[in-house]
CSV table of C-alpha atoms in Angstrom, one decimal:
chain,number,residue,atom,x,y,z
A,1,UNK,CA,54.8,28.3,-17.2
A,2,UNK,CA,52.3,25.4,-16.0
A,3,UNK,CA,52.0,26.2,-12.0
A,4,UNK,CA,53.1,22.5,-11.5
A,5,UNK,CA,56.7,23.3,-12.6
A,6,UNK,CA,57.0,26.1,-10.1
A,7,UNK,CA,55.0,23.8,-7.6
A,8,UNK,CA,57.2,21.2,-7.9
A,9,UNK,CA,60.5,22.7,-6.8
A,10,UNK,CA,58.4,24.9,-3.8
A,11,UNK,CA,57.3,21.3,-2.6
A,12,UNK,CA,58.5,20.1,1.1
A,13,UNK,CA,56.8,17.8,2.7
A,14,UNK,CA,56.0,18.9,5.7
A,15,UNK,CA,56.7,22.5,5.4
A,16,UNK,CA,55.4,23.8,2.5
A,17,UNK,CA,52.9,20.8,1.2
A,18,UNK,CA,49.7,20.2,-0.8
A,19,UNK,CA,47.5,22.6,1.2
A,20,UNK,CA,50.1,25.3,0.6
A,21,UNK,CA,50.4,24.9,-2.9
A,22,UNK,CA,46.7,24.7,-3.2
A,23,UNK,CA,46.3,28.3,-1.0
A,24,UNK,CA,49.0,29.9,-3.5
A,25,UNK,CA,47.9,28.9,-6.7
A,26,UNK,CA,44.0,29.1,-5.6
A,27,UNK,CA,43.5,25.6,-6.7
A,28,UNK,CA,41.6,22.8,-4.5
A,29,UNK,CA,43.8,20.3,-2.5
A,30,UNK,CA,42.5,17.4,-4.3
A,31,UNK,CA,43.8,18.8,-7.5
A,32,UNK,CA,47.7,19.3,-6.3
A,33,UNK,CA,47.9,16.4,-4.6
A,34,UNK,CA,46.7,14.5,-8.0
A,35,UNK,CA,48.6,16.4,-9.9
A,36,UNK,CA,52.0,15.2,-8.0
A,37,UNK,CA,50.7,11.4,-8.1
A,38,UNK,CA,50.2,11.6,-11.4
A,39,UNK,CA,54.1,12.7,-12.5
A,40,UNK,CA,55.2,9.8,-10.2
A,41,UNK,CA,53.6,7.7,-12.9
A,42,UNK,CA,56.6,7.3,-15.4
A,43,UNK,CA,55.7,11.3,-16.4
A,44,UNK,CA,52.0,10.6,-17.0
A,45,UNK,CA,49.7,13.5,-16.3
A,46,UNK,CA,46.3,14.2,-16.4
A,47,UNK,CA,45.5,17.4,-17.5
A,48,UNK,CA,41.0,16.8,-17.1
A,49,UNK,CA,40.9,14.3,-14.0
A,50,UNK,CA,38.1,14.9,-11.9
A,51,UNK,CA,39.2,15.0,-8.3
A,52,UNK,CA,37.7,13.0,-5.8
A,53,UNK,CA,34.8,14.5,-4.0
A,54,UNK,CA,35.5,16.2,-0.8
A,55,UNK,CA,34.0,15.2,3.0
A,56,UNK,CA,32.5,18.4,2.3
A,57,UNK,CA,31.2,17.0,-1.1
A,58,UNK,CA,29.8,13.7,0.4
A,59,UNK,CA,28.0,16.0,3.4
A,60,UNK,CA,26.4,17.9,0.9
A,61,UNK,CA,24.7,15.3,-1.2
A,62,UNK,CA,23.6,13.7,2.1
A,63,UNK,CA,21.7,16.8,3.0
A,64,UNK,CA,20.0,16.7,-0.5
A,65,UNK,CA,19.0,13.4,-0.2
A,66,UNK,CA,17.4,13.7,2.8
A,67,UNK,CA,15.5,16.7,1.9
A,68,UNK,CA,14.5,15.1,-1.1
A,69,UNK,CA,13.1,12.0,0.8
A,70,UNK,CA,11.0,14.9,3.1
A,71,UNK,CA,9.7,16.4,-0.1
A,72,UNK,CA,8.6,12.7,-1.4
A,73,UNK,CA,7.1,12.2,1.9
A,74,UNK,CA,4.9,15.0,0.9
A,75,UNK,CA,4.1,13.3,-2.5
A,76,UNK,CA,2.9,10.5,-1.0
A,77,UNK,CA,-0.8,9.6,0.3
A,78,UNK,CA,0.2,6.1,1.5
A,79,UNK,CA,-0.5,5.2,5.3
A,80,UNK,CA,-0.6,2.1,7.5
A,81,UNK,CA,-2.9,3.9,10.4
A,82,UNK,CA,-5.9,6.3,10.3
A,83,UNK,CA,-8.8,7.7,12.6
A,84,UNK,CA,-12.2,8.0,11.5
A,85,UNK,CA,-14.9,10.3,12.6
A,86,UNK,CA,-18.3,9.4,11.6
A,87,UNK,CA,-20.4,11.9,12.8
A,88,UNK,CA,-23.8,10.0,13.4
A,89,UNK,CA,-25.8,9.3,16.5
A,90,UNK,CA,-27.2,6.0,15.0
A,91,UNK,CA,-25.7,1.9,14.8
A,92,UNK,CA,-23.6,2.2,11.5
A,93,UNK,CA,-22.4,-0.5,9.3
A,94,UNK,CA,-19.2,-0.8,8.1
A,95,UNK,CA,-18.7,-3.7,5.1
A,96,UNK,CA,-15.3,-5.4,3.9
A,97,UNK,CA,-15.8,-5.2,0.6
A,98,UNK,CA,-13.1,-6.4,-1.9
A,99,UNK,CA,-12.3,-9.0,-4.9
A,100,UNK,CA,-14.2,-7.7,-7.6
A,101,UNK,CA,-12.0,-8.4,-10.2
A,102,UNK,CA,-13.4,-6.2,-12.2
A,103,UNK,CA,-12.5,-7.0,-15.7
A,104,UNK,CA,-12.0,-11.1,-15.8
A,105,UNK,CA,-14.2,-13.4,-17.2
A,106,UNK,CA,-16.0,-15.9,-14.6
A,107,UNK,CA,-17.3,-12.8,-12.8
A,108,UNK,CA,-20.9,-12.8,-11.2
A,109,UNK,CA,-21.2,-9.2,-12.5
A,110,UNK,CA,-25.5,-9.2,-12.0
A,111,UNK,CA,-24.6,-10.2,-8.3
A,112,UNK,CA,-21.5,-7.2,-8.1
A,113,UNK,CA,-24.0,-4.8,-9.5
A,114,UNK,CA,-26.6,-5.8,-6.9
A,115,UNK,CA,-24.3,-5.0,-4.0
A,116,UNK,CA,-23.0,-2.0,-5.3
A,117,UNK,CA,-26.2,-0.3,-5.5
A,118,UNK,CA,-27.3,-1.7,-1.6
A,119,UNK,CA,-23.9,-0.7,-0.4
A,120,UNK,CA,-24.8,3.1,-2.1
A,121,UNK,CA,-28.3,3.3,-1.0
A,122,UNK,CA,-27.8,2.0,2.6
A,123,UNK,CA,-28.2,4.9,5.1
A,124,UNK,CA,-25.5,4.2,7.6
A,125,UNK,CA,-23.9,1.8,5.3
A,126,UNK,CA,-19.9,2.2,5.1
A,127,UNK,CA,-17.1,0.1,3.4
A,128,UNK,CA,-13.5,-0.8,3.8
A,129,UNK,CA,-11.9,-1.3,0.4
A,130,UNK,CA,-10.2,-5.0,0.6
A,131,UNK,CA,-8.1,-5.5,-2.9
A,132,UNK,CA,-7.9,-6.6,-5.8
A,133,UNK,CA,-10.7,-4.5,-7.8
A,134,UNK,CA,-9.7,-5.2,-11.2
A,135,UNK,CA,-8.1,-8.1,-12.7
A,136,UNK,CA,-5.2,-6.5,-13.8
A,137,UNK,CA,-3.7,-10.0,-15.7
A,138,UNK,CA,-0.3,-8.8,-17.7
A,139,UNK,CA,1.7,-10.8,-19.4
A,140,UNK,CA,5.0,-9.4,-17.2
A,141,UNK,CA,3.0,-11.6,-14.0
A,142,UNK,CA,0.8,-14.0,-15.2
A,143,UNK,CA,0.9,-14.6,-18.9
A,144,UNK,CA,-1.7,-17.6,-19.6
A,145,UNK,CA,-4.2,-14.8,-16.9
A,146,UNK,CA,-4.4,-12.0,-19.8
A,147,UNK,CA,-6.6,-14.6,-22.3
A,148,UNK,CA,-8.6,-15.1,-19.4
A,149,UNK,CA,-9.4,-10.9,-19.6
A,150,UNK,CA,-12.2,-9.3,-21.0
A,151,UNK,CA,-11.1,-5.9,-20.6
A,152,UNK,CA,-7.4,-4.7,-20.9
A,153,UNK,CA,-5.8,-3.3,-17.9
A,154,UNK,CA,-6.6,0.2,-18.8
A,155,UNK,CA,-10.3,-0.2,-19.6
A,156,UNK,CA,-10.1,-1.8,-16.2
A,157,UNK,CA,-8.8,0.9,-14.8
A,158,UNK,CA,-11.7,3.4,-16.2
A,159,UNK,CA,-14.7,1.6,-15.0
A,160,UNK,CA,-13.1,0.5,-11.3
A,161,UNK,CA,-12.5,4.6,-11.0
A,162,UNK,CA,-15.6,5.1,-12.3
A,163,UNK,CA,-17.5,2.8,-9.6
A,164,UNK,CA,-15.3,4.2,-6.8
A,165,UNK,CA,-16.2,8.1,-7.7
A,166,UNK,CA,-19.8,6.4,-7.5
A,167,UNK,CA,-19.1,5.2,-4.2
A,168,UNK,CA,-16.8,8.3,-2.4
A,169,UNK,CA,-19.6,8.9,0.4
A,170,UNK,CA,-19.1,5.0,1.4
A,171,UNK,CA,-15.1,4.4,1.4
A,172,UNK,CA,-13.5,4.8,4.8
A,173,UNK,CA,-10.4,3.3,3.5
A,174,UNK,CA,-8.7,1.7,0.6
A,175,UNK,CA,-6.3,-1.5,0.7
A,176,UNK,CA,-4.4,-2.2,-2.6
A,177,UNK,CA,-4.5,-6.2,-3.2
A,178,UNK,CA,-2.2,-8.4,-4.9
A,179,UNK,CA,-3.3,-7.8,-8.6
A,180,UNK,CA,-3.3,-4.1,-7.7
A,181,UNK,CA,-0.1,-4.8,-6.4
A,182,UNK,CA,1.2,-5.8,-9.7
A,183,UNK,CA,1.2,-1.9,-11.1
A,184,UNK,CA,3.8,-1.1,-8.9
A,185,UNK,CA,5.6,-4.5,-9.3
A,186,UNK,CA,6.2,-3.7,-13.1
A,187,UNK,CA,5.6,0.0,-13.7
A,188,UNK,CA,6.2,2.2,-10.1
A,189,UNK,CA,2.4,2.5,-10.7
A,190,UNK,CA,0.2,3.2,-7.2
A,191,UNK,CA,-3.6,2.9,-8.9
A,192,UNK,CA,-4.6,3.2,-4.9
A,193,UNK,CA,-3.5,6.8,-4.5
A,194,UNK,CA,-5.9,7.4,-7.6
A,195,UNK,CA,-9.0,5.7,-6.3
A,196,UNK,CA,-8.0,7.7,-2.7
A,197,UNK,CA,-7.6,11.5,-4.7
A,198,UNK,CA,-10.2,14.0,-3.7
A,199,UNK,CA,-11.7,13.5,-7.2
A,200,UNK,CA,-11.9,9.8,-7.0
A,201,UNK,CA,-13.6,8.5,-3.5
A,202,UNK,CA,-11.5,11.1,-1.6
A,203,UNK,CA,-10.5,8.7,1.1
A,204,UNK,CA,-7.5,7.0,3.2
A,205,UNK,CA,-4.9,5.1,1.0
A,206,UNK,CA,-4.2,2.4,3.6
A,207,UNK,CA,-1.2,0.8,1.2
A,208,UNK,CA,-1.4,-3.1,1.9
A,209,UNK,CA,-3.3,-2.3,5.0
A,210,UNK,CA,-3.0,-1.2,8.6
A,211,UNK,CA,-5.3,0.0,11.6
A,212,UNK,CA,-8.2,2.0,11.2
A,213,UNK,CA,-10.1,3.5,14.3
A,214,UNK,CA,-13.7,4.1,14.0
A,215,UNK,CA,-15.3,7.1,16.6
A,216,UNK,CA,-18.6,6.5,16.7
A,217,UNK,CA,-20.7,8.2,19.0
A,218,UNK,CA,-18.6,7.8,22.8
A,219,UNK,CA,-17.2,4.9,21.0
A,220,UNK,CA,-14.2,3.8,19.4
A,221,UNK,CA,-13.7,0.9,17.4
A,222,UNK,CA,-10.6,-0.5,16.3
A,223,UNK,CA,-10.5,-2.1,13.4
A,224,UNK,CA,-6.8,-4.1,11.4
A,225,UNK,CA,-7.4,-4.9,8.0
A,226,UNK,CA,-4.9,-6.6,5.4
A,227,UNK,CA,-5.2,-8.0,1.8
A,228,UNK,CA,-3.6,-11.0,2.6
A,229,UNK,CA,-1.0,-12.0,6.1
A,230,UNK,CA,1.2,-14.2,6.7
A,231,UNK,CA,0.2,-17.4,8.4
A,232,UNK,CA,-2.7,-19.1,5.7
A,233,UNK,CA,-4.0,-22.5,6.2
A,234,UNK,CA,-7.0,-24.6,5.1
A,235,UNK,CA,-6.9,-26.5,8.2
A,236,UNK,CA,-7.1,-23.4,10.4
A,237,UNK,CA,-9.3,-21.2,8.3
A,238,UNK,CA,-8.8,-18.0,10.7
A,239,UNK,CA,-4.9,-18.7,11.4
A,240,UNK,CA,-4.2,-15.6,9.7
A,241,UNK,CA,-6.1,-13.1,11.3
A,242,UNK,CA,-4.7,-14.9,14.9
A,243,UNK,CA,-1.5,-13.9,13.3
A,244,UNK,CA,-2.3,-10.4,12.6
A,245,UNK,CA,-4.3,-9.6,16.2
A,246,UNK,CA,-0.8,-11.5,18.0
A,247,UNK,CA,1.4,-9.0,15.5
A,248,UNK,CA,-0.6,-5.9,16.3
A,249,UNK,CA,-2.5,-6.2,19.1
A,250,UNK,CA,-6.1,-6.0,20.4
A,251,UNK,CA,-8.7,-5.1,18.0
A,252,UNK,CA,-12.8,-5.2,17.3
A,253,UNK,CA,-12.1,-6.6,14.2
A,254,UNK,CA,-9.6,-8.6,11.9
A,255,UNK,CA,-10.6,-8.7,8.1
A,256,UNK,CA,-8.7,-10.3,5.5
A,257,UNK,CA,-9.5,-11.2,1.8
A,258,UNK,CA,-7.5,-12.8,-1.3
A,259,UNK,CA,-8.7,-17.1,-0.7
A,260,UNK,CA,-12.0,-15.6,-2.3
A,261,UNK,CA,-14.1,-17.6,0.2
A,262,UNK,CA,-16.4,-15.6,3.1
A,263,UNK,CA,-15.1,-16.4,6.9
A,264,UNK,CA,-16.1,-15.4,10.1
A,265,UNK,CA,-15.6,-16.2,13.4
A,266,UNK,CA,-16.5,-14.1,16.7
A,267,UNK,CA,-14.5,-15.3,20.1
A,268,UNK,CA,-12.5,-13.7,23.5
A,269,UNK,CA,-8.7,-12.6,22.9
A,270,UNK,CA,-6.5,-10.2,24.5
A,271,UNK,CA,-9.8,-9.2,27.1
A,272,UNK,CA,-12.3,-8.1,24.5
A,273,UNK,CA,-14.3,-9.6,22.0
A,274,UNK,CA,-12.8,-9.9,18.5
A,275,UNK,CA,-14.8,-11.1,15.1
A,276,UNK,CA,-12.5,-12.6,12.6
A,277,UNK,CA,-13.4,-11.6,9.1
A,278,UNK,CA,-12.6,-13.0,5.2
A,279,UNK,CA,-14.4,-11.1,2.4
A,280,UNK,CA,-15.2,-13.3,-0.4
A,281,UNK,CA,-14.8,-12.8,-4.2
A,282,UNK,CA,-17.1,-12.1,-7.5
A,283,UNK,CA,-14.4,-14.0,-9.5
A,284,UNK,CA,-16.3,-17.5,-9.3
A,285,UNK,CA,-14.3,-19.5,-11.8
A,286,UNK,CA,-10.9,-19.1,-13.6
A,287,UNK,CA,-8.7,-21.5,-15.5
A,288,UNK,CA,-6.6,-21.7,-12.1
A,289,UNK,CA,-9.4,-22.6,-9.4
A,290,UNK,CA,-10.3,-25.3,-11.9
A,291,UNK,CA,-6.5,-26.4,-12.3
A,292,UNK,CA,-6.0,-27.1,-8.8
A,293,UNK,CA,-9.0,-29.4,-8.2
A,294,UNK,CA,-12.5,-27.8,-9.3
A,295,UNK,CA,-12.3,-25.0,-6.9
A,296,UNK,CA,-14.6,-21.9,-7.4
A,297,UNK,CA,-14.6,-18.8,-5.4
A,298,UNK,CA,-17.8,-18.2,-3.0
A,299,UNK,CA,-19.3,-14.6,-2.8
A,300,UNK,CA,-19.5,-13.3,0.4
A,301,UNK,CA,-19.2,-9.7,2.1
A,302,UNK,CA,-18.7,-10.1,5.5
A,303,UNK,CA,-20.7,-6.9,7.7
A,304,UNK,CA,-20.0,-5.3,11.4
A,305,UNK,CA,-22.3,-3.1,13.0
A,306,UNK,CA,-21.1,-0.9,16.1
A,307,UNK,CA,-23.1,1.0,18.3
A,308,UNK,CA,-22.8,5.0,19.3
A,309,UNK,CA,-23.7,4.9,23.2
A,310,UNK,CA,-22.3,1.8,24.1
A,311,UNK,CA,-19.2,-0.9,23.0
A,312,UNK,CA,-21.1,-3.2,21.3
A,313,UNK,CA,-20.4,-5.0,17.5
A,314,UNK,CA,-23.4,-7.3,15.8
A,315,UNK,CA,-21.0,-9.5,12.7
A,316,UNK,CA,-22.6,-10.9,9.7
A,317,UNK,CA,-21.3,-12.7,6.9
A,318,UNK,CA,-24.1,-12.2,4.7
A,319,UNK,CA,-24.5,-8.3,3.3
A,320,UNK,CA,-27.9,-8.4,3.4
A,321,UNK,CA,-28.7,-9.7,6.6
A,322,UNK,CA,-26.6,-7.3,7.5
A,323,UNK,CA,-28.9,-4.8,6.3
A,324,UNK,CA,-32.2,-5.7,7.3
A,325,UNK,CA,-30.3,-5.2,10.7
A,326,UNK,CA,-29.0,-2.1,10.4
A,327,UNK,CA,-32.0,-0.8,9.1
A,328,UNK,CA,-34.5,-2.0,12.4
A,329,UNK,CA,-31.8,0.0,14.3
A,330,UNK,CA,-32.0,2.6,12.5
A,331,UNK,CA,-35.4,3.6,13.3
């Protein structure tokens, strides 16, 4: 005989209930008590209904989620702060470096090339990774940007991985730019975290950007660098890196990139001297610069040097003034 039958004429609320019924039968409370709500429906009964879950239950897959969002932690090389130890008793240099756009057509390649190769063969030369290293155009983002491509996204891919394996001794720290942004946008995709591995450039995945302090020496150097912030304007050329140093606090140096045109402006906030910074592009012409009223991209990446004994930065906006300085120091 189904227990139910028995169950049913045992049943007193308040005496010999649901829990009781569940205890003698060794069934779970959630079953008995659907079990009698069921037969008050004009004799339907489920034989296969899942019970509702349990506090227990609920408890349980809590304590799984948060030990799988520890174990993704783990998985993941993304940061919005790192230190830096550069172990040198010299002036260094440290370049914001970014918009190659490697990939598109109305690149200045020969001039891309050039810097490479300085930036590589510069003693004391480093570099901040600012964004936007390939083109990346898919037709998901941008559709009338993918005829303006030389190179499909995955060729672009190879040969910006190849230049950054080139370059490991230089990166301090990679910033993923809007058009790298767009691999995570439409495929969960972090190219950043592959340029950052200990086989690629081996250095600090800084996401969309964050603060990076530089030991040097006795000194430190603080240094905030984004792709992009909040706060552009072509009237007020610098109004974004004012946003990011009143966000964040004091700092050596702000750097942005993304307008594609070099910036730089040194002045007093917050007690200390700060040098504003925008890193140009190689991507001098596109079908949109054109669109929106003849506009091409200027090259530009800016420079600072810091000094080991004493708090002192020299800013440049021009690479290679830069490093005709850096190189009389040096010495």
């Amino acid at each position: 005989m189904d227990w139910f039958e028995s169950a049913k004429k045992e049943y007193m609320p308040g005496v010999f209930g649901y829990r009781q019924i569940a205890k003698k039968y060794n069934l779970s409370v959630k079953t008995v008590e659907s079990r009698f709500l069921a037969a008050k429906k004009k004799g339907i009964i489920y034989e296969d209904k899942k019970p509702e879950p349990t506090q227990e239950d609920v408890m349980q897959a809590y304590e799984a989620f948060k030990s799988l969002d520890n174990m993704l932690d783990k998985l993941d090389t993304k940061q919005t702060k790192t230190a830096v130890t550069i172990p040198d008793n010299k002036p260094v240099a440290i370049a914001f470096w970014g918009d190659w756009h490697i990939g598109a057509r109305g690149v200045d390649y020969k001039a891309f090339d050039s810097d490479m190769k300085a930036i590589i063969e510069t003693d004391g030369l480093y570099f901040i990774g600012m964004g936007d290293y390939k083109d990346n155009q898919n037709a998901l983002v941008h559709a009338s940007g993918v005829t303006e491509q030389i190179a499909t996204p995955g060729i672009q891919d190879l040969l910006v991985k190849s230049f950054f394996i080139e370059l490991r001794e230089k990166a301090i720290a990679i910033i993923r730019g809007c058009h790298d942004d767009w691999d995570k946008k439409t495929g969960d995709k972090d190219f950043i975290s592959t340029l950052c591995s200990e086989e690629v450039a081996d250095s600090v995945n800084l996401w969309h950007g964050g603060g990076i302090t530089i030991k040097l020496g006795s000194q430190q150097y603080k240094i905030r660098a984004r792709h992009k912030y909040k706060g552009e304007s072509e009237l007020n050329t610098t109004n974004s890196q004012r946003r990011l140093l009143d966000a964040f606090g004091p700092a050596d140096v702000i750097a942005v990139a993304h307008k594609h045109y070099p910036d730089m402006q040194t002045l007093d906030r917050m007690e200390q001297k700060v040098t504003y910074f925008r890193s140009g592009s190689y991507k001098v012409y596109d079908e949109y610069g054109q669109k929106i009223g003849e506009y091409r991209a200027k090259w530009g990446v800016p420079v600072i040097i810091i000094m080991p004994d004493k708090k002192e930065t020299i800013p440049f906006e021009n690479l290679y003034q830069a490093i005709v300085h850096l190189k009389a120091l040096r010495k």
